[in-house]
Tab-separated table of C-alpha atoms and ligand atoms in Angstrom:
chain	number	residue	atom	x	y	z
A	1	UNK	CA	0.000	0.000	0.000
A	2	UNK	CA	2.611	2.519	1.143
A	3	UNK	CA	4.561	1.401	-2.080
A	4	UNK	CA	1.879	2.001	-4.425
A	5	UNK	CA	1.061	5.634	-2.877
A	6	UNK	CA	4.860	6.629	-3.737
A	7	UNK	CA	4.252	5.193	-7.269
A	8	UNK	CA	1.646	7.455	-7.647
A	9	UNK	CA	2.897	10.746	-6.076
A	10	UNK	CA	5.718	9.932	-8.436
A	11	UNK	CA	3.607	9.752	-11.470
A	12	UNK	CA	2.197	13.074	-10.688
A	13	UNK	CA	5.178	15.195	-10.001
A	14	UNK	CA	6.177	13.299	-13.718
A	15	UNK	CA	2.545	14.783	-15.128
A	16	UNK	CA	2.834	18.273	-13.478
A	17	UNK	CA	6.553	18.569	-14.951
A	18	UNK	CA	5.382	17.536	-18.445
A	19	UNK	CA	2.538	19.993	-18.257
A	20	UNK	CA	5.039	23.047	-16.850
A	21	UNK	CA	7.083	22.132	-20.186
A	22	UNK	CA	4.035	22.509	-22.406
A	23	UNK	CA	2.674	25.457	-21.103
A	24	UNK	CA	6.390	27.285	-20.744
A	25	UNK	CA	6.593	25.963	-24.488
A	26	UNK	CA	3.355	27.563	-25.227
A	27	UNK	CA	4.216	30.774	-23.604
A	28	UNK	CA	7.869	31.018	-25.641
A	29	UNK	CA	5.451	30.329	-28.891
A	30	UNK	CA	2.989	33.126	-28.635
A	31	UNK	CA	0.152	32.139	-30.787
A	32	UNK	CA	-0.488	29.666	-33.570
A	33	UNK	CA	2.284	30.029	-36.749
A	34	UNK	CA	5.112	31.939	-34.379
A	35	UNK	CA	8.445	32.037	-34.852
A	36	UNK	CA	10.509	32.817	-32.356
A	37	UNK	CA	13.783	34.775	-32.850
A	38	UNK	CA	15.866	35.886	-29.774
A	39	UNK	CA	13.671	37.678	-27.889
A	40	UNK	CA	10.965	38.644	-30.680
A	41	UNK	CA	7.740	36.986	-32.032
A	42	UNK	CA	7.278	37.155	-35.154
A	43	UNK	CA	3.436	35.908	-36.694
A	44	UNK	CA	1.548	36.027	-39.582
A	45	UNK	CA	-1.718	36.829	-39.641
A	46	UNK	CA	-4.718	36.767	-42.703
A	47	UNK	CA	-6.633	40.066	-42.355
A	48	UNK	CA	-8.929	39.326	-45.161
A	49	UNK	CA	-10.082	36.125	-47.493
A	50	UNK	CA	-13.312	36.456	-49.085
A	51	UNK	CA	-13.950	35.113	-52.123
A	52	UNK	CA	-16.460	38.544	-53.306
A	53	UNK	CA	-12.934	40.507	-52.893
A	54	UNK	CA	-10.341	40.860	-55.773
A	55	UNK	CA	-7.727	39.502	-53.707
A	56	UNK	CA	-6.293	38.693	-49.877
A	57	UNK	CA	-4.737	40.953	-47.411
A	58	UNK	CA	-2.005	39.435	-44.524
A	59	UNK	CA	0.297	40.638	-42.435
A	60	UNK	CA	3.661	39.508	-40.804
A	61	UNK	CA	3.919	41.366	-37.603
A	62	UNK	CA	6.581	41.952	-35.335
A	63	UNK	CA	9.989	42.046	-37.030
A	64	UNK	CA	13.139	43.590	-35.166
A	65	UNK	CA	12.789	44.963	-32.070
A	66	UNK	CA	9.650	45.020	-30.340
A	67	UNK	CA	10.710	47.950	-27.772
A	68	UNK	CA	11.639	50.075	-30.432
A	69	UNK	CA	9.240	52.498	-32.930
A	70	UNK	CA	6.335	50.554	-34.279
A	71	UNK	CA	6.463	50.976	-38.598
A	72	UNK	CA	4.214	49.937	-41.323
A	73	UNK	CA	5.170	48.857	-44.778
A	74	UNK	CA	2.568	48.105	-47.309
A	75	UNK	CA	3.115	46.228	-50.655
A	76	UNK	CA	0.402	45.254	-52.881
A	77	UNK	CA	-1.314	48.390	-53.889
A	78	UNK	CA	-0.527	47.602	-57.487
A	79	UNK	CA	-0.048	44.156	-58.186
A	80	UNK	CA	2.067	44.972	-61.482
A	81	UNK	CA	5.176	46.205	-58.982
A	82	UNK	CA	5.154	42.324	-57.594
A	83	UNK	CA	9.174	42.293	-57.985
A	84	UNK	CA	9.639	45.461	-55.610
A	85	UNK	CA	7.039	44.025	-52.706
A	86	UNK	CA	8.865	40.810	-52.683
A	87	UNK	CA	12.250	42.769	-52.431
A	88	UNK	CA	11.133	44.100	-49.307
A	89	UNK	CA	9.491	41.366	-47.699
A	90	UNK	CA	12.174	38.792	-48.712
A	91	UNK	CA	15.067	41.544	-47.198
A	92	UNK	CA	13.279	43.289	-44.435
A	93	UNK	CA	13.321	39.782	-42.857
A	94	UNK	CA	16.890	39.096	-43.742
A	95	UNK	CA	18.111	41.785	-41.085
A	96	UNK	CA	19.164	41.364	-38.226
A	97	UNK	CA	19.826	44.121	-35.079
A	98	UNK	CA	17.247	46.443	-36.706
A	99	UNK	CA	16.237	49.454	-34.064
A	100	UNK	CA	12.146	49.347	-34.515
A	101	UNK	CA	9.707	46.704	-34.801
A	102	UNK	CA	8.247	46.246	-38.143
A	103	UNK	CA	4.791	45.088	-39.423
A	104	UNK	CA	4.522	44.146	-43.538
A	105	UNK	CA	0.959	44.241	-44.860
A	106	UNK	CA	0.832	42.348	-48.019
A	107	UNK	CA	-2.060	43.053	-50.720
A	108	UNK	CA	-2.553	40.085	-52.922
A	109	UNK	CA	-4.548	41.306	-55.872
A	110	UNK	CA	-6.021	37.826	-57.481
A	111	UNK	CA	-8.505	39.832	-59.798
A	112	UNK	CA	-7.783	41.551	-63.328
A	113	UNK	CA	-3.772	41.701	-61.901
A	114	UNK	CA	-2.740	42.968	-65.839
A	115	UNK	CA	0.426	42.584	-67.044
A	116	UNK	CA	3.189	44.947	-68.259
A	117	UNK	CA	2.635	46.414	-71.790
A	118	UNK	CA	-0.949	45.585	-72.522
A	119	UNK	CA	-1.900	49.238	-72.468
A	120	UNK	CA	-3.896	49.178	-69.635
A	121	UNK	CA	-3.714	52.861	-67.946
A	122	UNK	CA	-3.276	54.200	-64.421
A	123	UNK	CA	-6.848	53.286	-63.464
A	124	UNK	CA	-6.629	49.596	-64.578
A	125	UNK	CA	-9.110	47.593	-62.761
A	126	UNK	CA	-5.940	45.336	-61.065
A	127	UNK	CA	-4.285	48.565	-59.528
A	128	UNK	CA	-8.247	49.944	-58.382
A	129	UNK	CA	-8.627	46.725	-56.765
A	130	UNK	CA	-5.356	46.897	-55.016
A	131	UNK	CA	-5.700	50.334	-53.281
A	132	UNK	CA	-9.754	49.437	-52.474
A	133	UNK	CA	-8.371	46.662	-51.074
A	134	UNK	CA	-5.509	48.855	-48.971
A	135	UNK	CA	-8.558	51.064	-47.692
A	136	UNK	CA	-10.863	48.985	-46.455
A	137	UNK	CA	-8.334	46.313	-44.934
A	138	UNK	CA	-5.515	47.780	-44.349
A	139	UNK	CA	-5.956	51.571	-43.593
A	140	UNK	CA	-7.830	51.386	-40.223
A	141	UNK	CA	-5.270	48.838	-39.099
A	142	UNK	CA	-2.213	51.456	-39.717
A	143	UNK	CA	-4.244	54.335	-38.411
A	144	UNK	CA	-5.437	52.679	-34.942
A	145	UNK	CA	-2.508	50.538	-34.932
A	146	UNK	CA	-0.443	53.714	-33.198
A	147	UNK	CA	2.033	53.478	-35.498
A	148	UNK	CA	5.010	55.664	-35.848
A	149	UNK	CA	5.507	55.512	-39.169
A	150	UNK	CA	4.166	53.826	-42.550
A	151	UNK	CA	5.952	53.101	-46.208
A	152	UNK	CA	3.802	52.491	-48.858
A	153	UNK	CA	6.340	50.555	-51.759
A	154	UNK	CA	5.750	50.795	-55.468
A	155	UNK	CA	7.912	50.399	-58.790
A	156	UNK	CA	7.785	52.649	-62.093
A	157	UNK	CA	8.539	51.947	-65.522
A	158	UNK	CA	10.447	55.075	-65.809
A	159	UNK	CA	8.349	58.051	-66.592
A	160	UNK	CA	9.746	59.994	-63.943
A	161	UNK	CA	12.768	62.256	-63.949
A	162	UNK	CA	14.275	59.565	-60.804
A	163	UNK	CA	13.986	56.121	-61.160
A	164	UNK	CA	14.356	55.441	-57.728
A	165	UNK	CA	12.967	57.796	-54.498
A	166	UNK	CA	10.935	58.459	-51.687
A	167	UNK	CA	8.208	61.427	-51.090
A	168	UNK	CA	5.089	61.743	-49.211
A	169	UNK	CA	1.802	63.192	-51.282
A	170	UNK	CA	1.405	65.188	-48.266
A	171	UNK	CA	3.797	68.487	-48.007
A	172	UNK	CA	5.442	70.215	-44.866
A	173	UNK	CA	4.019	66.983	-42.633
A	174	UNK	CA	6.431	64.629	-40.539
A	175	UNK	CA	5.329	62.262	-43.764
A	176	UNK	CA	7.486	64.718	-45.971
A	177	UNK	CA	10.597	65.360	-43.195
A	178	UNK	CA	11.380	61.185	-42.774
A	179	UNK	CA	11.214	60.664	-46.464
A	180	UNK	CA	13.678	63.718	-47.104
A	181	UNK	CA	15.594	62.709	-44.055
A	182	UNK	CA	15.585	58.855	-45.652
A	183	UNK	CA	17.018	60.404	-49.380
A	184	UNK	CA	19.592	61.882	-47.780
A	185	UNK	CA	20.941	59.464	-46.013
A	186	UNK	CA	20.927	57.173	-49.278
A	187	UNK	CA	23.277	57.746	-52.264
A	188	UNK	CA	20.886	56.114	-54.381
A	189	UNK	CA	17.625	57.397	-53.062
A	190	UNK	CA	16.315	60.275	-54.385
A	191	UNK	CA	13.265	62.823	-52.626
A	192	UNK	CA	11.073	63.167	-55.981
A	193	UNK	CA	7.216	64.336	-55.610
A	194	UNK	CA	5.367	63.594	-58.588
A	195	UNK	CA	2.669	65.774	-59.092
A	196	UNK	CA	-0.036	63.225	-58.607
A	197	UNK	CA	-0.614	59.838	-57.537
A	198	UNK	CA	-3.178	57.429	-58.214
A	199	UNK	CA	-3.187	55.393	-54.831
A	200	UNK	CA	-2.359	58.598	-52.230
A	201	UNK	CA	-6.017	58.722	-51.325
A	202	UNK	CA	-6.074	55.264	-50.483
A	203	UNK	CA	-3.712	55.070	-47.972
A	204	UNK	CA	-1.030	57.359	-47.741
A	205	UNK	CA	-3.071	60.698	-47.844
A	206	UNK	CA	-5.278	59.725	-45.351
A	207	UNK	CA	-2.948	58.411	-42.927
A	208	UNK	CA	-0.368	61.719	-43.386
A	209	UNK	CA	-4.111	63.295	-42.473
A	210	UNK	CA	-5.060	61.587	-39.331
A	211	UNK	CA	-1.385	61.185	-37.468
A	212	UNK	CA	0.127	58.728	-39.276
A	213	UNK	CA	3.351	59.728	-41.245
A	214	UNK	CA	3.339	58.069	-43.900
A	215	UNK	CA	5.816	58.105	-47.433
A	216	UNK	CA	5.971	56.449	-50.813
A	217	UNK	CA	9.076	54.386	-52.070
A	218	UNK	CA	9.208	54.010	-55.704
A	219	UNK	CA	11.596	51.929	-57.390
A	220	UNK	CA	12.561	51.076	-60.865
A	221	UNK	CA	10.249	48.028	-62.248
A	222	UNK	CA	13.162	46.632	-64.813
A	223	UNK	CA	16.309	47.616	-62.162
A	224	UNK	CA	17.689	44.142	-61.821
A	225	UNK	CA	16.955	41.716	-58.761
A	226	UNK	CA	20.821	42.565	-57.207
A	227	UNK	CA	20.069	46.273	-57.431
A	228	UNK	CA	16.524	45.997	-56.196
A	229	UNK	CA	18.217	44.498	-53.396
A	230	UNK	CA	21.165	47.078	-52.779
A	231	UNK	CA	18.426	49.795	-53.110
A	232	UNK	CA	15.647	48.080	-50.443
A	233	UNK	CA	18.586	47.687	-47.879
A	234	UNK	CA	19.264	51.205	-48.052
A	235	UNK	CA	16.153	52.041	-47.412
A	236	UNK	CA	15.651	49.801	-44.565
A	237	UNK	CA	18.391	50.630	-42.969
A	238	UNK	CA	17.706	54.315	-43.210
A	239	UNK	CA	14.074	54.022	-42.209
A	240	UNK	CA	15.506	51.868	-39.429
A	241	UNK	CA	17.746	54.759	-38.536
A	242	UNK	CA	15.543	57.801	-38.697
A	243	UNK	CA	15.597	60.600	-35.835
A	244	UNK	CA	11.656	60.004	-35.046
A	245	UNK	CA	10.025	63.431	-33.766
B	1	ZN	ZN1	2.425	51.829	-57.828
């Protein structure tokens, strides 16, 4: 009897150390999908998958350094500029030691996407469906998200005077002041305002608007993939640098 009773206190204390394991485990994973990375979390997370929307909307949240400034980047508004978005994704998660935490919201346009050369104009239904897409799902995120700062990335086929630069559609904002701060700090970044933009009052507009800083990257659609990359570190590294006011 007195035999069996230790047996059983024994197989106990081995049940409550298997469950302390699982739930310290559990803790250490945050939620479902985490990766853990030193002492950050990173997750993904689907905002929006219906099938009466043109595409999906997710977001990878938490890259860097979670006690630092919390900053947005958004790819997807125009689905043609695919190479650019998956330039940043691919090498804002390639860094290590970065300052500031970062969140990437990623657009997936699945619905009249286009391709290059098929004459289809600024207002092409893939690009429309793209920035409805970045208002209605990703907008209130980014402006109740508190949010220090958000960069909206896009490529051009070269009509500009600069093939590759930042500006904000907003002037004399905070918006304006980090993207000027950000080209100077970059020898191939360039502070260009075109005179309009298609997708500003979508996402970038609005946010420069209601607190949100917010700035445009725009880089060359046929650069090749080793310059895209030189060019995206650049930025990330002076975005990851800015003086924040
Ligand atoms: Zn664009």
């Amino acid at each position: 009897m007195k035999i069996n009773k230790n047996i059983i206190i024994l197989i106990l204390i081995i049940i409550l150390a298997i469950l302390a394991i699982l739930i310290v485990t559990h803790l250490n994973d945050g939620n479902g999908g985490a990766v853990t990375n030193g002492n950050q979390t990173v997750y993904h997370e689907v905002l929006a998958n219906n099938s009466n929307d043109p595409g999906t909307v997710e977001v990878i949240r938490n890259i860097g350094n979670p006690h630092g400034k919390k900053i947005a980047y958004v790819v997807g508004l125009h689905p043609l500029e695919y190479q650019t978005h998956r330039t940043l994704v691919s090498q804002l998660q390639n860094m290590s030691n970065l300052n500031n935490s970062y969140d990437i919201y990623i657009i997936n346009v699945t619905r009249d996407v286009g391709h290059y050369g098929d004459g289809s104009s600024d207002n092409s239904q893939g690009r429309q469906n793209g920035q409805n897409l970045a208002y209605q799902y990703v907008y209130p995120q980014i402006v109740n998200g508190s949010y220090d700062l958000a960069i909206d990335i896009h490529s051009n086929v070269g009509a500009y005077p600069y093939r590759t630069f930042v500006f904000s559609p907003v002037n004399e904002g905070l918006g304006e002041s980090y993207a000027s701060e950000v080209a100077g700090n970059c020898p191939d970044i360039s502070y260009y305002s075109p005179e309009s933009t298609t997708s500003g009052p979508y996402l970038t507009i609005p946010l420069n608007k209601n607190g949100v800083p917010a700035f445009y990257y725009e880089e060359y659609s046929f650069a090749s993939q080793d310059v895209k990359n030189e060019h995206m570190v650049e930025l990330i590294l002076a975005v990851d640098n800015l003086q924040f006011k």
